[in-house]
Coordinates of C-alpha atoms in Angstrom, one line a residue:
Chain A
M165 CA -107.8 -63.4 -35.8
L166 CA -107.5 -66.9 -37.3
S167 CA -110.5 -68.6 -38.7
D168 CA -111.4 -72.0 -37.3
A169 CA -110.3 -73.7 -40.5
E170 CA -106.9 -72.0 -40.3
T171 CA -106.3 -73.0 -36.7
E172 CA -107.3 -76.5 -37.5
A173 CA -104.9 -76.7 -40.4
I174 CA -102.1 -75.4 -38.2
L175 CA -102.8 -77.8 -35.4
I176 CA -103.0 -80.7 -37.9
S177 CA -99.7 -79.7 -39.5
L178 CA -97.9 -79.4 -36.1
R179 CA -99.3 -82.7 -35.0
V180 CA -98.5 -84.5 -38.2
A181 CA -94.9 -83.1 -38.4
G182 CA -94.3 -83.6 -34.7
V183 CA -95.4 -87.3 -34.8
A184 CA -93.5 -87.8 -38.0
V185 CA -90.2 -86.5 -36.5
A186 CA -90.8 -88.4 -33.2
W187 CA -91.1 -91.6 -35.1
I188 CA -88.1 -91.2 -37.3
L189 CA -85.7 -89.9 -34.7
I190 CA -84.5 -93.2 -33.2
P191 CA -84.4 -95.1 -36.6
G192 CA -82.7 -92.0 -38.0
I193 CA -80.0 -92.0 -35.4
A194 CA -79.5 -95.8 -35.8
V195 CA -79.2 -95.6 -39.6
A196 CA -77.0 -92.5 -39.5
W197 CA -74.7 -94.3 -37.1
L198 CA -74.6 -97.4 -39.3
M199 CA -73.7 -95.3 -42.3
A200 CA -71.1 -93.3 -40.5
R201 CA -69.4 -96.0 -38.5
R202 CA -69.9 -99.4 -40.2
E203 CA -68.8 -101.0 -43.4
F204 CA -71.1 -103.6 -44.8
R205 CA -72.2 -105.1 -48.0
G206 CA -75.0 -103.2 -49.7
K207 CA -74.0 -100.0 -48.0
A208 CA -74.1 -98.1 -51.3
L209 CA -77.5 -99.6 -52.1
L210 CA -78.9 -98.5 -48.8
D211 CA -77.4 -95.1 -49.3
G212 CA -79.2 -94.8 -52.6
L213 CA -82.5 -96.0 -51.1
L214 CA -82.1 -93.5 -48.3
H215 CA -81.8 -90.6 -50.7
L216 CA -84.6 -91.8 -53.0
P217 CA -87.4 -89.6 -51.4
L218 CA -85.2 -86.6 -52.0
V219 CA -85.0 -87.1 -55.7
L220 CA -88.3 -88.8 -56.5
P221 CA -91.3 -86.7 -57.2
P222 CA -93.2 -86.6 -53.9
V223 CA -96.3 -87.8 -55.7
V224 CA -94.4 -91.0 -56.7
V225 CA -93.5 -91.5 -53.0
G226 CA -97.1 -91.0 -52.0
Y227 CA -98.3 -93.5 -54.7
L228 CA -95.7 -96.1 -53.5
L229 CA -97.0 -95.6 -50.0
L230 CA -100.5 -96.2 -51.2
L231 CA -99.4 -99.3 -53.0
S232 CA -97.7 -100.8 -50.0
L233 CA -99.6 -99.4 -47.1
G234 CA -103.0 -99.0 -48.7
S235 CA -105.8 -101.5 -48.3
Q236 CA -104.6 -103.5 -51.2
G237 CA -100.9 -103.5 -50.2
A238 CA -99.3 -106.3 -48.3
M239 CA -98.1 -104.2 -45.4
G240 CA -101.4 -102.3 -45.4
T241 CA -103.4 -105.6 -45.2
W242 CA -101.1 -106.8 -42.4
L243 CA -101.5 -103.6 -40.4
D244 CA -105.2 -103.7 -40.8
E245 CA -105.7 -107.4 -40.0
W246 CA -103.4 -107.6 -37.0
W247 CA -103.5 -104.1 -35.5
G248 CA -106.6 -102.5 -37.0
I249 CA -104.5 -99.7 -38.3
R250 CA -105.5 -98.0 -41.5
L251 CA -103.2 -95.3 -42.7
P252 CA -104.5 -94.0 -46.0
F253 CA -106.8 -91.0 -45.7
T254 CA -105.9 -90.5 -42.0
W255 CA -103.7 -87.9 -40.2
Q256 CA -101.5 -90.8 -39.2
G257 CA -101.1 -91.5 -42.9
A258 CA -100.1 -87.9 -43.4
A259 CA -97.5 -88.3 -40.7
V260 CA -96.1 -91.4 -42.4
A261 CA -95.8 -89.5 -45.7
G262 CA -94.1 -86.6 -43.9
G263 CA -91.8 -88.9 -42.0
V264 CA -90.7 -90.7 -45.2
M265 CA -90.0 -87.5 -47.0
A266 CA -88.1 -86.0 -43.9
F267 CA -86.1 -89.2 -43.1
P268 CA -83.2 -88.6 -45.7
L269 CA -82.7 -85.0 -44.4
L270 CA -82.5 -86.1 -40.8
V271 CA -80.1 -89.0 -41.6
R272 CA -77.9 -86.8 -43.7
A273 CA -77.5 -84.1 -41.0
L274 CA -76.9 -86.7 -38.3
R275 CA -74.5 -88.7 -40.4
L276 CA -72.4 -85.7 -41.1
S277 CA -72.1 -84.7 -37.5
L278 CA -71.5 -88.4 -36.5
E279 CA -68.6 -88.5 -38.9
A280 CA -67.2 -85.4 -37.3
V281 CA -67.0 -87.1 -33.9
D282 CA -63.5 -88.3 -33.2
P283 CA -63.6 -92.1 -32.8
R284 CA -60.4 -91.8 -30.7
L285 CA -62.5 -90.1 -28.0
E286 CA -64.8 -93.1 -28.1
A287 CA -61.8 -95.5 -27.8
A288 CA -60.5 -93.4 -24.8
A289 CA -63.9 -93.7 -23.1
S290 CA -63.9 -97.5 -23.6
T291 CA -60.5 -97.8 -22.0
L292 CA -62.0 -96.0 -19.0
G293 CA -64.5 -98.8 -18.6
A294 CA -67.4 -97.5 -20.6
G295 CA -69.4 -100.1 -22.6
R296 CA -70.7 -99.5 -26.1
W297 CA -74.0 -97.9 -24.9
R298 CA -72.4 -95.7 -22.3
V299 CA -69.9 -94.5 -24.9
F300 CA -72.7 -93.7 -27.2
A301 CA -74.9 -92.0 -24.7
T302 CA -72.1 -90.0 -23.0
I303 CA -69.6 -89.2 -25.8
T304 CA -71.0 -89.8 -29.3
L305 CA -74.5 -88.5 -28.9
P306 CA -73.6 -85.3 -26.9
L307 CA -70.9 -84.5 -29.4
T308 CA -73.5 -85.0 -32.2
L309 CA -76.0 -82.7 -30.5
P310 CA -75.7 -79.7 -32.9
G311 CA -76.2 -81.9 -35.9
L312 CA -79.1 -83.7 -34.2
L313 CA -80.8 -80.4 -33.5
T314 CA -80.3 -79.1 -37.0
G315 CA -81.4 -82.4 -38.5
T316 CA -84.5 -82.5 -36.3
V317 CA -85.6 -79.0 -37.3
L318 CA -84.9 -79.7 -41.0
A319 CA -87.0 -82.9 -40.8
F320 CA -89.7 -81.1 -38.9
A321 CA -89.9 -78.3 -41.5
R322 CA -89.9 -80.9 -44.3
A323 CA -92.7 -82.9 -42.7
L324 CA -94.6 -79.6 -42.2
S325 CA -94.4 -78.6 -45.8
E326 CA -95.0 -82.0 -47.3
F327 CA -97.6 -81.7 -50.1
G328 CA -97.4 -84.2 -52.9
A329 CA -96.9 -87.4 -50.9
T330 CA -99.5 -86.3 -48.4
I331 CA -102.2 -85.5 -50.9
T332 CA -101.6 -88.7 -52.8
F333 CA -101.5 -91.0 -49.7
A334 CA -103.6 -89.3 -47.2
S335 CA -105.7 -87.1 -49.4
N336 CA -107.0 -83.6 -48.5
I337 CA -109.7 -84.1 -45.9
P338 CA -110.7 -81.1 -43.9
G339 CA -110.1 -81.6 -40.2
E340 CA -108.2 -84.9 -40.7
T341 CA -105.4 -84.6 -43.3
R342 CA -105.7 -81.0 -44.5
T343 CA -102.4 -79.6 -43.3
L344 CA -101.2 -76.1 -43.9
P345 CA -99.9 -76.6 -47.5
L346 CA -103.0 -78.5 -48.4
A347 CA -105.3 -75.8 -46.9
L348 CA -103.3 -73.2 -48.8
Y349 CA -103.7 -75.2 -52.0
S350 CA -107.4 -75.5 -51.5
L351 CA -107.7 -71.8 -50.9
I352 CA -105.9 -71.0 -54.1
Q353 CA -108.3 -73.2 -55.9
T354 CA -111.3 -71.4 -54.4
P355 CA -112.4 -68.1 -56.0
G356 CA -112.1 -65.3 -53.5
G357 CA -109.7 -67.2 -51.3
E358 CA -106.7 -65.0 -52.1
A359 CA -106.7 -63.0 -48.8
A360 CA -107.0 -66.1 -46.7
A361 CA -104.3 -67.8 -48.8
A362 CA -102.0 -64.8 -48.2
R363 CA -102.5 -65.1 -44.4
L364 CA -101.7 -68.9 -44.5
C365 CA -98.7 -68.1 -46.6
A366 CA -97.4 -65.6 -44.0
L367 CA -98.1 -68.1 -41.2
S368 CA -96.0 -70.7 -42.9
V369 CA -93.2 -68.3 -43.2
V370 CA -93.5 -67.4 -39.5
I371 CA -93.5 -71.0 -38.4
A372 CA -90.5 -71.9 -40.6
M373 CA -88.5 -68.9 -39.5
A374 CA -89.3 -69.6 -35.8
S375 CA -88.1 -73.2 -36.0
L376 CA -84.9 -72.2 -37.9
V377 CA -84.1 -69.5 -35.4
A378 CA -84.8 -71.8 -32.5
S379 CA -82.6 -74.6 -33.9
E380 CA -79.8 -72.2 -34.7
W381 CA -79.9 -70.8 -31.2
L382 CA -79.9 -74.3 -29.6
A383 CA -77.2 -75.5 -32.0
R384 CA -75.0 -72.6 -31.2
R385 CA -75.4 -73.1 -27.5
A386 CA -74.5 -76.8 -27.9
R387 CA -71.4 -76.0 -30.0
A388 CA -70.3 -73.3 -27.5
R389 CA -70.6 -75.9 -24.7
L390 CA -68.5 -78.4 -26.7
R391 CA -65.8 -75.9 -27.3
G392 CA -65.7 -75.1 -23.6
R393 CA -66.4 -71.4 -23.8
D394 CA -65.7 -70.4 -20.2
A395 CA -62.1 -69.9 -19.3
Chain B
M208 CA -38.9 -116.0 -13.9
S209 CA -42.1 -116.1 -12.0
H210 CA -45.2 -115.3 -14.1
A211 CA -47.6 -114.9 -11.3
G212 CA -47.7 -111.1 -11.6
G213 CA -47.3 -108.8 -14.6
L214 CA -48.1 -109.0 -18.2
I215 CA -47.5 -112.0 -20.4
L216 CA -47.8 -111.5 -24.1
N217 CA -47.1 -113.6 -27.1
V218 CA -48.7 -112.2 -30.2
Q219 CA -48.5 -112.0 -34.0
H220 CA -50.2 -109.2 -35.7
R221 CA -50.5 -107.8 -39.2
L222 CA -51.3 -104.3 -40.4
G223 CA -51.0 -104.0 -44.2
Q224 CA -47.4 -104.7 -45.0
F225 CA -46.3 -104.4 -41.4
S226 CA -46.0 -107.5 -39.3
L227 CA -45.6 -107.5 -35.6
E228 CA -44.3 -110.4 -33.5
A229 CA -43.6 -110.2 -29.8
D230 CA -43.0 -112.5 -27.0
L231 CA -42.8 -110.6 -23.7
A232 CA -43.0 -110.9 -20.0
L233 CA -43.4 -107.5 -18.2
P234 CA -42.8 -107.3 -14.5
G235 CA -45.8 -106.5 -12.3
R236 CA -44.1 -103.4 -10.9
G237 CA -42.1 -100.4 -11.9
V238 CA -41.9 -98.7 -15.2
T239 CA -41.3 -100.7 -18.4
A240 CA -40.3 -98.7 -21.4
L241 CA -41.4 -99.9 -24.8
F242 CA -38.7 -98.2 -26.8
G243 CA -38.1 -98.0 -30.5
A244 CA -38.0 -95.8 -33.6
S245 CA -41.3 -94.7 -35.1
G246 CA -42.8 -97.6 -37.0
S247 CA -41.1 -100.2 -34.8
G248 CA -44.5 -101.4 -33.6
K249 CA -44.5 -100.1 -30.0
T250 CA -47.8 -98.3 -30.4
S251 CA -49.4 -101.3 -32.1
L252 CA -48.3 -103.4 -29.2
L253 CA -49.9 -101.0 -26.8
R254 CA -53.1 -101.0 -28.7
L255 CA -53.2 -104.8 -28.5
I256 CA -52.6 -104.7 -24.8
A257 CA -55.3 -102.1 -24.3
G258 CA -57.8 -104.2 -26.3
L259 CA -58.2 -101.5 -29.1
D260 CA -57.0 -104.1 -31.7
R261 CA -57.3 -107.8 -31.9
P262 CA -54.1 -109.7 -32.7
V263 CA -54.2 -112.1 -35.6
R264 CA -52.8 -114.8 -33.3
G265 CA -51.6 -115.0 -29.8
H266 CA -52.2 -114.7 -26.1
I267 CA -52.1 -111.8 -23.6
A268 CA -52.6 -112.2 -19.9
L269 CA -52.3 -109.8 -17.0
D270 CA -51.7 -111.1 -13.5
G271 CA -52.8 -114.6 -14.6
D272 CA -56.0 -113.3 -16.1
T273 CA -56.3 -114.1 -19.8
L274 CA -57.2 -111.0 -21.9
V275 CA -56.7 -112.4 -25.3
D276 CA -56.4 -116.0 -26.5
T277 CA -57.0 -116.5 -30.1
A278 CA -56.8 -120.3 -29.8
S279 CA -59.8 -120.4 -27.5
R280 CA -61.4 -117.3 -29.2
R281 CA -61.2 -115.3 -26.0
F282 CA -61.1 -111.6 -26.3
V283 CA -61.9 -109.3 -23.3
P284 CA -63.1 -105.9 -24.8
A285 CA -61.2 -102.8 -23.8
H286 CA -63.8 -101.6 -21.4
R287 CA -63.6 -104.7 -19.3
R288 CA -59.8 -104.8 -19.1
Q289 CA -59.4 -102.3 -16.3
L290 CA -56.3 -100.8 -17.9
G291 CA -55.5 -97.1 -17.9
V292 CA -54.4 -95.6 -21.2
V293 CA -52.8 -92.2 -21.6
F294 CA -52.8 -91.4 -25.3
Q295 CA -50.3 -89.3 -27.2
E296 CA -52.9 -86.6 -27.7
A297 CA -54.7 -86.2 -24.3
R298 CA -58.1 -87.2 -25.8
L299 CA -60.0 -85.3 -23.1
F300 CA -63.8 -85.2 -23.6
P301 CA -64.5 -81.6 -24.8
H302 CA -68.0 -81.5 -23.4
Y303 CA -67.0 -82.4 -19.9
R304 CA -65.2 -80.1 -17.4
V305 CA -61.9 -81.3 -16.1
S306 CA -63.6 -82.7 -13.0
G307 CA -66.1 -84.6 -15.3
N308 CA -63.2 -86.0 -17.3
L309 CA -61.4 -87.1 -14.2
T310 CA -64.4 -89.0 -12.7
Y311 CA -65.6 -90.4 -16.0
G312 CA -64.1 -93.8 -15.4
M313 CA -63.8 -93.6 -11.6
P314 CA -65.4 -96.4 -9.6
T315 CA -66.8 -95.3 -6.2
R316 CA -64.0 -97.1 -4.3
M317 CA -61.6 -94.5 -5.8
T318 CA -63.6 -91.5 -4.5
S319 CA -61.3 -91.2 -1.5
R320 CA -58.2 -91.1 -3.7
F321 CA -59.5 -88.2 -5.9
E322 CA -57.9 -85.5 -3.8
A323 CA -54.6 -87.3 -3.6
V324 CA -54.3 -87.9 -7.4
V325 CA -55.4 -84.4 -8.2
G326 CA -52.8 -83.1 -5.8
L327 CA -50.1 -85.4 -7.1
L328 CA -50.6 -84.1 -10.6
G329 CA -51.1 -80.4 -9.6
I330 CA -54.4 -80.0 -11.4
D331 CA -56.6 -78.9 -8.4
H332 CA -57.0 -75.4 -9.8
L333 CA -58.2 -76.7 -13.2
L334 CA -61.2 -78.8 -12.1
A335 CA -63.9 -76.3 -13.3
R336 CA -62.3 -75.6 -16.6
Y337 CA -63.2 -77.1 -20.0
P338 CA -60.4 -79.0 -21.9
A339 CA -60.3 -76.5 -24.7
T340 CA -58.9 -73.9 -22.3
L341 CA -56.0 -76.1 -21.0
S342 CA -52.4 -75.9 -22.2
G343 CA -50.8 -79.0 -23.7
G344 CA -49.0 -80.0 -20.4
E345 CA -52.1 -79.4 -18.3
A346 CA -54.2 -81.5 -20.6
R347 CA -51.7 -84.4 -20.4
R348 CA -51.8 -84.3 -16.7
V349 CA -55.5 -84.4 -16.6
A350 CA -55.4 -87.4 -19.0
I351 CA -53.0 -89.1 -16.7
G352 CA -55.2 -88.3 -13.7
R353 CA -58.3 -89.6 -15.6
A354 CA -56.5 -92.9 -16.3
L355 CA -55.2 -93.3 -12.7
L356 CA -58.7 -92.7 -11.2
S357 CA -60.2 -95.5 -13.2
D358 CA -58.2 -97.7 -10.8
P359 CA -56.2 -99.5 -13.5
R360 CA -54.3 -102.7 -13.0
L361 CA -51.7 -101.4 -15.5
L362 CA -51.1 -97.9 -16.8
L363 CA -50.2 -97.6 -20.5
M364 CA -48.6 -94.4 -21.6
D365 CA -48.1 -93.7 -25.3
E366 CA -45.4 -91.1 -25.7
P367 CA -47.1 -88.7 -23.3
L368 CA -44.5 -86.0 -23.8
T369 CA -44.9 -85.7 -27.6
G370 CA -45.5 -82.2 -28.9
L371 CA -44.6 -80.4 -25.7
D372 CA -41.7 -77.9 -25.6
G373 CA -38.6 -78.5 -23.6
A374 CA -39.6 -77.0 -20.3
R375 CA -43.1 -78.5 -20.3
K376 CA -41.6 -81.9 -21.2
R377 CA -39.3 -81.8 -18.2
E378 CA -42.1 -80.7 -16.0
L379 CA -44.5 -83.5 -17.1
L380 CA -41.7 -86.0 -16.9
R381 CA -41.2 -85.0 -13.3
Y382 CA -44.9 -85.5 -12.6
I383 CA -44.7 -89.0 -14.2
Q384 CA -41.6 -89.8 -12.1
R385 CA -43.3 -88.8 -8.9
L386 CA -46.3 -90.8 -9.9
A387 CA -44.2 -93.9 -10.7
G388 CA -42.7 -93.6 -7.3
E389 CA -46.0 -93.2 -5.4
V390 CA -48.5 -95.5 -7.1
E391 CA -48.2 -99.3 -7.0
I392 CA -49.5 -99.7 -10.5
P393 CA -47.0 -101.0 -13.1
I394 CA -46.5 -98.6 -16.0
V395 CA -45.8 -99.3 -19.6
Y396 CA -44.2 -96.3 -21.1
V397 CA -43.9 -96.0 -24.9
S398 CA -41.1 -93.7 -26.1
H399 CA -38.6 -93.1 -28.8
E400 CA -36.5 -90.7 -26.8
P401 CA -33.3 -92.2 -25.3
A402 CA -33.2 -89.3 -22.7
E403 CA -36.7 -90.2 -21.4
L404 CA -35.7 -93.8 -21.0
V405 CA -33.0 -93.3 -18.5
E406 CA -35.1 -90.8 -16.5
I407 CA -37.9 -93.1 -16.0
A408 CA -37.6 -96.8 -16.9
D409 CA -36.6 -99.7 -14.8
T410 CA -37.2 -102.3 -17.4
L411 CA -36.6 -101.9 -21.1
I412 CA -38.1 -103.5 -24.2
L413 CA -36.3 -102.6 -27.4
M414 CA -38.5 -102.9 -30.5
E415 CA -37.2 -102.9 -34.0
Q416 CA -39.3 -103.4 -37.2
G417 CA -42.1 -105.2 -35.5
R418 CA -39.8 -107.5 -33.5
V419 CA -38.5 -107.4 -29.9
R420 CA -34.7 -107.0 -30.2
A421 CA -34.0 -107.1 -26.5
Q422 CA -35.8 -107.0 -23.2
G423 CA -34.4 -106.8 -19.7
K424 CA -33.4 -104.5 -16.9
L425 CA -32.5 -101.0 -18.1
D426 CA -29.0 -100.8 -16.7
E427 CA -28.1 -104.2 -18.0
L428 CA -29.3 -103.4 -21.5
M429 CA -27.6 -100.0 -21.4
E430 CA -24.3 -101.8 -20.9
R431 CA -24.7 -104.1 -24.0
C432 CA -22.4 -103.0 -26.8
D433 CA -24.6 -104.4 -29.5
L434 CA -27.5 -102.2 -28.4
T435 CA -25.5 -99.0 -28.1
E436 CA -26.6 -97.4 -31.4
A437 CA -30.2 -98.5 -31.0
L438 CA -30.3 -96.9 -27.5
G439 CA -29.1 -93.5 -28.6
G440 CA -25.4 -93.8 -29.4
F441 CA -23.5 -90.7 -28.5
D442 CA -26.8 -89.0 -27.5
A443 CA -27.5 -91.7 -24.9
A444 CA -27.1 -91.4 -21.2
M445 CA -26.4 -93.9 -18.5
P446 CA -28.4 -94.2 -15.4
L447 CA -26.5 -93.9 -12.1
E448 CA -28.0 -94.4 -8.7
A449 CA -26.7 -92.6 -5.7
E450 CA -27.6 -91.5 -2.2
V451 CA -27.8 -87.9 -1.1
R452 CA -25.1 -87.2 1.5
S453 CA -25.2 -83.5 2.1
H454 CA -26.2 -80.1 0.7
D455 CA -23.8 -77.2 0.2
E456 CA -26.1 -74.2 0.4
A457 CA -23.4 -71.6 -0.1
Y458 CA -22.4 -73.0 -3.5
G459 CA -25.8 -74.5 -4.4
L460 CA -24.4 -78.0 -4.7
T461 CA -25.4 -81.4 -3.5
R462 CA -23.0 -84.3 -2.6
L463 CA -24.0 -87.8 -3.5
E464 CA -22.4 -91.1 -2.6
L465 CA -22.3 -94.0 -5.1
D466 CA -22.6 -97.6 -3.9
D467 CA -18.8 -98.1 -4.1
G468 CA -18.2 -95.1 -1.8
Q469 CA -17.1 -92.6 -4.3
V470 CA -18.5 -89.1 -4.1
L471 CA -20.2 -87.0 -6.8
T472 CA -21.0 -83.3 -6.8
V473 CA -24.1 -82.2 -8.7
P474 CA -26.1 -79.0 -8.9
G475 CA -28.2 -78.5 -5.7
L476 CA -31.1 -80.9 -5.4
S477 CA -34.1 -80.3 -3.2
V478 CA -34.0 -83.9 -2.0
P479 CA -33.6 -84.9 1.7
V480 CA -30.3 -86.4 2.9
G481 CA -30.3 -90.2 2.8
Q482 CA -32.7 -90.5 -0.1
R483 CA -31.6 -92.6 -3.2
I484 CA -31.9 -90.9 -6.5
R485 CA -31.2 -91.8 -10.1
L486 CA -29.0 -89.5 -12.2
R487 CA -28.4 -89.6 -15.9
V488 CA -24.9 -89.2 -17.1
P489 CA -24.8 -88.3 -20.8
V490 CA -22.2 -90.3 -22.8
R491 CA -20.9 -87.1 -24.4
E492 CA -20.2 -85.5 -21.0
V493 CA -17.7 -88.2 -19.9
A494 CA -14.0 -87.5 -20.4
L495 CA -11.1 -89.7 -19.3
A496 CA -7.7 -89.2 -17.6
R497 CA -5.1 -91.9 -16.8
A498 CA -5.2 -90.8 -13.1
P499 CA -6.9 -88.4 -10.8
S500 CA -5.4 -85.0 -11.2
A501 CA -5.6 -81.5 -9.7
G502 CA -5.9 -78.3 -11.7
L503 CA -8.9 -79.4 -13.6
S504 CA -12.4 -77.8 -13.5
Y505 CA -14.0 -81.2 -13.5
R506 CA -15.3 -81.6 -10.0
N507 CA -16.2 -85.2 -10.5
Q508 CA -13.3 -87.6 -10.9
L509 CA -14.5 -91.2 -10.6
V510 CA -12.1 -94.1 -10.5
T511 CA -13.3 -96.8 -12.9
V512 CA -12.1 -99.8 -14.7
I513 CA -12.3 -100.2 -18.5
E514 CA -14.4 -103.2 -19.0
Q515 CA -14.9 -103.2 -22.7
A516 CA -13.8 -101.2 -25.7
W517 CA -15.1 -101.3 -29.2
V518 CA -15.5 -99.3 -32.4
P519 CA -19.1 -98.4 -33.1
P520 CA -20.1 -99.5 -36.6
G521 CA -19.8 -96.8 -39.2
D522 CA -17.5 -94.6 -37.2
A523 CA -13.9 -95.7 -37.5
A524 CA -12.5 -92.6 -35.7
T525 CA -14.3 -93.3 -32.5
I526 CA -14.0 -95.8 -29.7
E527 CA -16.6 -96.5 -27.1
L528 CA -15.7 -97.7 -23.6
H529 CA -17.7 -99.3 -20.8
L530 CA -16.4 -98.3 -17.4
R531 CA -17.1 -100.3 -14.4
L532 CA -18.0 -98.3 -11.3
G533 CA -18.9 -100.5 -8.4
S534 CA -22.0 -102.4 -9.4
Q535 CA -22.9 -99.7 -11.9
A536 CA -21.4 -98.6 -15.2
L537 CA -20.6 -95.5 -17.3
R538 CA -20.1 -95.2 -21.0
A539 CA -17.6 -92.9 -22.6
R540 CA -16.7 -92.1 -26.2
L541 CA -13.4 -90.7 -27.4
T542 CA -11.3 -90.8 -30.6
R543 CA -9.3 -93.9 -31.2
K544 CA -6.3 -91.7 -31.5
S545 CA -6.7 -90.4 -27.9
Y546 CA -7.3 -93.9 -26.7
D547 CA -4.1 -95.1 -28.2
E548 CA -2.1 -92.0 -27.1
L549 CA -3.3 -92.4 -23.5
G550 CA -2.2 -96.0 -23.8
L551 CA -5.5 -97.3 -22.5
V552 CA -6.3 -101.0 -22.4
V553 CA -9.2 -103.1 -21.2
G554 CA -8.9 -104.0 -17.5
Q555 CA -7.0 -100.8 -16.7
E556 CA -8.0 -98.3 -14.1
V557 CA -9.0 -95.0 -15.5
T558 CA -10.4 -91.8 -14.1
A559 CA -13.8 -90.7 -15.5
L560 CA -14.2 -86.9 -15.5
V561 CA -17.7 -85.5 -15.4
R562 CA -18.4 -81.8 -15.1
T563 CA -20.8 -81.0 -12.3
V564 CA -23.1 -79.0 -14.6
A565 CA -23.4 -82.0 -16.9
F566 CA -26.0 -83.5 -14.6
A567 CA -29.3 -82.5 -15.9
P568 CA -31.0 -80.8 -13.0
R569 CA -34.1 -82.7 -12.3
D570 CA -35.6 -80.2 -10.0
A571 CA -35.1 -77.0 -12.0

């Protein structure tokens, strides 16, 4: 039913988006917690930086990634010399691009739900002998769960659909960095590719809808649990 | 005073315009009420003890163990203090069942006490429920149980009755009284209700505008004229201890004996004969007669001696009397005109009349 090229594009997309979200999850929680619970100098600046990928043209983000993580960039040189990691034009690079673009969405969703957690419950837990980590793991995080789920799915969808930053930083290499949107773009550019493009288009819609429905279902279950539905 | 047990506290704290200064020694047993109007600093003090805030300057120690000492930069964080805190709002964890809330801070050594605490608070039937489905009174009881099961060295309660209606208030107060009698843990009870004080406290700390105005035994402070208004004025009540002598089932009455041998009749109590109980006698329920007399509906006629008489500030028509009753005391208020017409003077014997139904039933 699906051609090999289409299957490949889907698998690359899922892998790129999955890896991107997995890598930004922990830093995302940490940054969201910092923004929700701590006052520090430069908070406004950090806030602005965090939102930058949302407002910059993705191509600019991709170009900045190329400048910093590319073979000429300081970070890129370091990664290559010390770890033998080269990100540009690889699927890992596509994951980095997707992760950077998805990060603000994840942090935003997490921050909102962290701010909704009553700090008085955390204080109550600490008087019951729970240290900071136990309070976070048993009170803060579970109460943030609906937001965490929503944020994760949003970030996943964002990474999945990333185009501009990906094509700039990781290029459009079949079998390596050609994700669903890039494959779709290539098909549109190819004469006679309309039918295949329509199929990919439909596939994108199905994947996006499936993840939205799944997250909504999980978030609703989590919220019901928090509200204590059984009487 | 021995400082081996109990809480020693000497702190200065600042919150915006509000400054708090307290130098206290709380006994290592019984219920200590932190009493004062809202804004007097009692909740701030409780937060300092619990470790939820750091004082600007000062020292706090419990049973000889330093919790805070700003001079040596020592600050034991809340989770290492082993204090139980019952907050005004129950603050139960919404994602845990009642049983999960109860065991959240429970060390394994307390496992054997679980049944007893749950029974004492009457929450056995709630264990599988989520907090959102509990009534206000039930949630408070679970919160108290949760704090008790963390095996605290001191139990801090911040106006635990706030927001409950009259009947629920009385019910919860009864649970707290029972608990105070059964557990060995000293309790600090924050309140602004004079009625609660007399029901529950042994020791009293009176806070006013961030300062400690008075501290001492409840009955001693209740007898101090200068504190009358602060402790509730005409709405106050005096604690009176008595021993149950007999029950009159036919009329539903209970006879009590005071320590000077005089007898009181109160509405029937379900308390065994021989047990000592504490009553509260509201100031507004005490009337006076020059001598015991028949033909009155007042069943309780107690012979007392007028120990003090003074005019409360701002109320020239009234006079307040302290009446000595064995080792205890009553307070009464009457118009100055009645006082003069009855020809009462300090040192004179006078009969205090208290209607039987005036004694707030504690087991209703």
